[in-house]
Amino acid sequence: MNQKIFAANWKLFKTPQETRDFFQAWNRAYTPKNLEKIVFFPPATSLEATSEMLKSSQCEFGSQNCYFEGKGAFTGETSASVVKALSGKWILLGHSERRTLFAETDELIQKKLRFVQDQGLVPMLCIGETMQERGDMQIEQVLRRQLSEGLKLADSARDLAIAYEPVWAIGTGKVATPEMVEEAHVIVRRILGELKFSTPVQILYGGSVKPDNAKTMINLLNVDGFLVGGASLEVSSFLEIVG
Ligand code: PGA
């Protein structure tokens, strides 16, 4: 696929003011290119500031999570309808921090994913194995489970992206080798084919992506972009990754 997606996962960093400061500098420094899409995932409390600052930009944004209902008695949840009302396009789902720290199951993620698609938003589903699972040669099994369960209710004709993020590479500085990334992405693509996803699904790599390792990895055949955590918090390093 020719188009690359560069997505920034800010996790629980940046106040609304820090978000505005970031975009003031970003909007000055970034020149949009054909065949390149930039997506920001700020914390929920900075969605409105992001929406304001990206009003006349081609860069897209969305939230790091949402519930499978748009409104109601769901204290503390994030609403996909609000993301839509703010002109956001994306929702990140199933990040390993959501799965491990907040006990999100494949079953919950599949409901959220369907709801996101029904809202006309694009889900970016995160999947990936732990170090233990890699050691036990369970990579394919884990990816197959996360994809077939996570996408169980999905509409295969609608847009969707996958972020392959080996859990052991997230925030650790231990980046997967290009061979590991390519191998996993080929597996993901094969499973998506088996699950009959007709529209082309972009597969991003995430886990300690930095300016130096991004250069090699972006040219891998099956890498359609990156989901970047730590290195997306500064304009300069994210810009370097985007190239
Ligand atoms: P990292 O985070 O780039 O800081 O490893 C990636 C992610 O969690 O999406």
Tab-separated table of C-alpha atoms and ligand atoms in Angstrom:
chain	number	residue	atom	x	y	z
A	1	MET	CA	0.000	0.000	0.000
A	2	ASN	CA	1.395	3.390	-0.911
A	3	GLN	CA	-0.112	5.580	1.752
A	4	LYS	CA	1.648	5.617	5.114
A	5	ILE	CA	-0.041	6.511	8.397
A	6	PHE	CA	1.969	8.139	11.179
A	7	ALA	CA	-0.044	8.049	14.384
A	8	ALA	CA	0.853	9.702	17.685
A	9	ASN	CA	-0.327	8.090	20.911
A	10	TRP	CA	0.095	10.685	23.641
A	11	LYS	CA	-1.263	8.425	26.374
A	12	LEU	CA	-1.895	10.461	29.550
A	13	PHE	CA	0.442	13.338	28.607
A	14	LYS	CA	-0.232	16.993	27.730
A	15	THR	CA	-2.670	19.433	29.253
A	16	PRO	CA	-4.921	21.397	26.870
A	17	GLN	CA	-2.413	24.267	26.989
A	18	GLU	CA	0.520	21.964	26.233
A	19	THR	CA	-1.551	20.516	23.392
A	20	ARG	CA	-2.104	23.999	21.930
A	21	ASP	CA	1.605	24.782	22.259
A	22	PHE	CA	2.509	21.540	20.477
A	23	PHE	CA	0.158	22.223	17.566
A	24	GLN	CA	1.227	25.826	17.245
A	25	ALA	CA	4.757	24.570	16.568
A	26	TRP	CA	3.565	21.539	14.579
A	27	ASN	CA	1.374	23.559	12.226
A	28	ARG	CA	4.315	25.832	11.457
A	29	ALA	CA	6.800	23.000	10.911
A	30	TYR	CA	4.796	20.279	9.153
A	31	THR	CA	4.161	20.317	5.421
A	32	PRO	CA	1.535	17.784	4.333
A	33	LYS	CA	2.616	15.277	1.705
A	34	ASN	CA	0.634	13.148	-0.673
A	35	LEU	CA	0.301	9.535	0.372
A	36	GLU	CA	0.874	10.361	4.002
A	37	LYS	CA	-1.641	10.608	6.805
A	38	ILE	CA	-0.958	11.979	10.279
A	39	VAL	CA	-3.234	10.997	13.156
A	40	PHE	CA	-3.029	12.316	16.721
A	41	PHE	CA	-4.461	10.504	19.732
A	42	PRO	CA	-4.359	13.059	22.575
A	43	PRO	CA	-5.786	12.319	26.023
A	44	ALA	CA	-9.569	12.825	26.190
A	45	THR	CA	-9.195	16.120	28.060
A	46	SER	CA	-7.192	17.542	25.130
A	47	LEU	CA	-9.523	16.459	22.337
A	48	GLU	CA	-11.221	19.816	22.145
A	49	ALA	CA	-7.926	21.726	22.027
A	50	THR	CA	-6.718	19.331	19.322
A	51	SER	CA	-9.880	19.843	17.302
A	52	GLU	CA	-9.473	23.635	17.517
A	53	MET	CA	-5.794	23.574	16.576
A	54	LEU	CA	-6.234	21.193	13.629
A	55	LYS	CA	-9.255	23.007	12.202
A	56	SER	CA	-7.469	24.095	9.041
A	57	SER	CA	-5.019	21.219	8.925
A	58	GLN	CA	-5.071	17.966	6.974
A	59	CYS	CA	-3.873	16.114	10.063
A	60	GLU	CA	-6.496	13.904	11.661
A	61	PHE	CA	-7.162	12.941	15.266
A	62	GLY	CA	-9.228	10.807	17.577
A	63	SER	CA	-9.420	9.347	21.064
A	64	GLN	CA	-7.379	6.591	22.688
A	65	ASN	CA	-10.443	4.652	23.762
A	66	CYS	CA	-14.241	4.843	23.828
A	67	TYR	CA	-17.271	3.024	25.146
A	68	PHE	CA	-19.683	1.051	22.975
A	69	GLU	CA	-22.491	3.504	23.663
A	70	GLY	CA	-22.427	7.163	22.703
A	71	LYS	CA	-24.167	8.463	25.816
A	72	GLY	CA	-25.812	7.282	29.002
A	73	ALA	CA	-25.016	6.365	32.589
A	74	PHE	CA	-21.402	5.292	31.971
A	75	THR	CA	-19.358	7.343	34.410
A	76	GLY	CA	-15.786	7.980	33.375
A	77	GLU	CA	-16.033	6.654	29.813
A	78	THR	CA	-15.109	8.448	26.582
A	79	SER	CA	-17.818	8.925	23.963
A	80	ALA	CA	-17.159	8.202	20.291
A	81	SER	CA	-20.072	10.518	19.462
A	82	VAL	CA	-18.221	13.379	21.133
A	83	VAL	CA	-15.097	12.565	19.107
A	84	LYS	CA	-17.246	12.735	16.003
A	85	ALA	CA	-18.870	16.003	17.062
A	86	LEU	CA	-15.371	17.491	17.437
A	87	SER	CA	-14.556	16.347	13.867
A	88	GLY	CA	-12.306	13.531	15.025
A	89	LYS	CA	-12.066	10.565	12.674
A	90	TRP	CA	-10.310	7.808	14.603
A	91	ILE	CA	-10.533	5.724	17.768
A	92	LEU	CA	-7.633	3.690	19.085
A	93	LEU	CA	-8.854	0.388	20.529
A	94	GLY	CA	-7.359	-2.492	22.468
A	95	HIS	CA	-4.032	-0.854	23.296
A	96	SER	CA	-2.014	-3.219	25.485
A	97	GLU	CA	-2.184	-0.717	28.367
A	98	ARG	CA	-6.001	-0.907	28.155
A	99	ARG	CA	-5.865	-4.689	28.035
A	100	THR	CA	-3.442	-5.156	30.932
A	101	LEU	CA	-4.024	-2.169	33.255
A	102	PHE	CA	-7.766	-1.808	32.664
A	103	ALA	CA	-8.684	-5.446	32.048
A	104	GLU	CA	-10.170	-4.923	28.595
A	105	THR	CA	-11.157	-8.195	26.986
A	106	ASP	CA	-11.402	-9.148	23.309
A	107	GLU	CA	-15.162	-9.335	23.843
A	108	LEU	CA	-15.390	-5.756	25.047
A	109	ILE	CA	-13.089	-4.549	22.270
A	110	GLN	CA	-15.202	-6.205	19.566
A	111	LYS	CA	-18.306	-4.316	20.747
A	112	LYS	CA	-16.422	-1.032	20.829
A	113	LEU	CA	-15.022	-1.639	17.375
A	114	ARG	CA	-18.439	-2.202	15.861
A	115	PHE	CA	-19.810	0.880	17.588
A	116	VAL	CA	-16.938	2.993	16.269
A	117	GLN	CA	-17.603	1.815	12.718
A	118	ASP	CA	-21.329	2.456	13.127
A	119	GLN	CA	-20.488	6.027	14.083
A	120	GLY	CA	-18.617	6.427	10.800
A	121	LEU	CA	-15.286	6.635	12.627
A	122	VAL	CA	-12.226	4.525	11.901
A	123	PRO	CA	-10.992	2.054	14.518
A	124	MET	CA	-7.266	1.401	14.897
A	125	LEU	CA	-7.087	-1.964	16.611
A	126	CYS	CA	-3.916	-2.689	18.604
A	127	ILE	CA	-2.676	-6.249	18.862
A	128	GLY	CA	0.580	-7.876	19.880
A	129	GLU	CA	2.226	-10.613	21.884
A	130	THR	CA	4.019	-10.482	25.238
A	131	MET	CA	7.653	-11.574	25.583
A	132	GLN	CA	6.490	-14.787	27.228
A	133	GLU	CA	4.164	-15.566	24.317
A	134	ARG	CA	6.992	-14.888	21.860
A	135	GLY	CA	9.279	-17.175	23.855
A	136	ASP	CA	6.587	-19.873	23.767
A	137	MET	CA	6.275	-19.502	19.963
A	138	GLN	CA	2.670	-18.322	20.381
A	139	ILE	CA	2.853	-15.220	18.197
A	140	GLU	CA	0.554	-16.424	15.443
A	141	GLN	CA	-1.903	-17.904	17.916
A	142	VAL	CA	-2.127	-14.646	19.890
A	143	LEU	CA	-2.504	-12.466	16.800
A	144	ARG	CA	-5.137	-14.816	15.396
A	145	ARG	CA	-7.142	-14.681	18.626
A	146	GLN	CA	-6.910	-10.895	18.975
A	147	LEU	CA	-7.880	-10.363	15.334
A	148	SER	CA	-10.662	-12.901	15.025
A	149	GLU	CA	-12.219	-11.880	18.365
A	150	GLY	CA	-11.589	-8.138	18.043
A	151	LEU	CA	-13.010	-8.078	14.518
A	152	LYS	CA	-15.870	-10.522	15.127
A	153	LEU	CA	-18.589	-7.867	14.789
A	154	ALA	CA	-16.692	-5.635	12.375
A	155	ASP	CA	-18.012	-4.615	8.996
A	156	SER	CA	-15.311	-5.788	6.621
A	157	ALA	CA	-16.331	-3.257	3.989
A	158	ARG	CA	-15.594	-0.286	6.234
A	159	ASP	CA	-12.294	1.365	7.046
A	160	LEU	CA	-10.087	-0.107	9.691
A	161	ALA	CA	-6.402	-0.060	10.616
A	162	ILE	CA	-4.348	-2.467	12.686
A	163	ALA	CA	-1.415	-1.507	14.910
A	164	TYR	CA	0.913	-4.416	15.590
A	165	GLU	CA	2.588	-3.542	18.881
A	166	PRO	CA	4.564	-6.293	20.584
A	167	VAL	CA	3.890	-5.637	24.275
A	168	TRP	CA	7.572	-6.060	25.188
A	169	ALA	CA	8.570	-3.262	22.818
A	170	ILE	CA	6.148	-0.630	24.164
A	171	GLY	CA	7.905	2.090	26.125
A	172	THR	CA	10.908	-0.154	26.769
A	173	GLY	CA	13.364	1.006	24.121
A	174	LYS	CA	13.479	-2.632	22.914
A	175	VAL	CA	12.419	-2.269	19.331
A	176	ALA	CA	11.535	-5.334	17.286
A	177	THR	CA	13.996	-6.116	14.493
A	178	PRO	CA	12.882	-5.445	10.907
A	179	GLU	CA	12.668	-9.236	10.389
A	180	MET	CA	10.366	-9.644	13.405
A	181	VAL	CA	8.165	-6.783	12.241
A	182	GLU	CA	7.911	-8.040	8.685
A	183	GLU	CA	7.168	-11.577	9.852
A	184	ALA	CA	4.371	-10.424	12.177
A	185	HIS	CA	2.855	-8.111	9.570
A	186	VAL	CA	2.777	-10.921	7.015
A	187	ILE	CA	0.951	-13.091	9.564
A	188	VAL	CA	-1.531	-10.280	10.285
A	189	ARG	CA	-2.167	-9.755	6.577
A	190	ARG	CA	-2.744	-13.457	6.035
A	191	ILE	CA	-5.192	-13.681	8.958
A	192	LEU	CA	-7.071	-10.608	7.701
A	193	GLY	CA	-7.409	-12.355	4.335
A	194	GLU	CA	-8.740	-15.470	6.024
A	195	LEU	CA	-11.233	-13.295	7.903
A	196	LYS	CA	-12.358	-11.884	4.532
A	197	PHE	CA	-11.506	-8.261	4.973
A	198	SER	CA	-12.173	-6.923	1.528
A	199	THR	CA	-11.029	-3.299	1.849
A	200	PRO	CA	-7.263	-2.947	2.188
A	201	VAL	CA	-6.375	-2.721	5.869
A	202	GLN	CA	-3.316	-0.712	6.811
A	203	ILE	CA	-0.972	-2.367	9.276
A	204	LEU	CA	1.136	-0.069	11.447
A	205	TYR	CA	4.040	-1.023	13.674
A	206	GLY	CA	4.306	0.356	17.207
A	207	GLY	CA	6.752	-0.119	20.086
A	208	SER	CA	9.737	2.155	20.757
A	209	VAL	CA	9.646	3.745	17.301
A	210	LYS	CA	12.302	6.484	17.252
A	211	PRO	CA	13.766	8.643	14.475
A	212	ASP	CA	16.742	6.288	14.011
A	213	ASN	CA	14.851	2.981	13.686
A	214	ALA	CA	11.928	4.502	11.758
A	215	LYS	CA	14.078	5.095	8.681
A	216	THR	CA	14.688	1.395	8.030
A	217	MET	CA	11.303	0.123	9.118
A	218	ILE	CA	9.166	2.442	7.039
A	219	ASN	CA	10.568	0.815	3.906
A	220	LEU	CA	9.534	-2.711	4.877
A	221	LEU	CA	7.099	-4.162	2.391
A	222	ASN	CA	4.261	-4.789	4.829
A	223	VAL	CA	4.667	-1.766	7.098
A	224	ASP	CA	2.034	0.863	6.322
A	225	GLY	CA	3.042	3.281	9.056
A	226	PHE	CA	3.764	3.661	12.759
A	227	LEU	CA	1.976	4.171	16.041
A	228	VAL	CA	4.392	6.255	18.086
A	229	GLY	CA	4.234	6.861	21.842
A	230	GLY	CA	7.133	8.623	23.570
A	231	ALA	CA	8.753	10.004	20.430
A	232	SER	CA	5.524	11.705	19.333
A	233	LEU	CA	5.446	14.052	22.317
A	234	GLU	CA	8.024	16.428	20.844
A	235	VAL	CA	7.445	18.135	17.512
A	236	SER	CA	11.074	17.603	16.455
A	237	SER	CA	11.239	13.844	17.025
A	238	PHE	CA	7.799	13.131	15.556
A	239	LEU	CA	8.645	15.244	12.544
A	240	GLU	CA	11.855	13.291	12.055
A	241	ILE	CA	9.930	10.013	12.152
A	242	VAL	CA	7.420	11.319	9.620
A	243	GLY	CA	10.463	12.174	7.498
B	1	PGA	P1	6.233	3.834	22.606
B	1	PGA	O1	4.647	3.579	22.703
B	1	PGA	O2	6.504	4.376	21.220
B	1	PGA	O3	6.519	4.829	23.681
B	1	PGA	O4	6.890	2.518	22.810
B	1	PGA	C1	3.923	3.035	21.633
B	1	PGA	C2	2.484	2.830	22.034
B	1	PGA	O5	2.217	2.485	23.203
B	1	PGA	O6	1.567	2.993	21.216
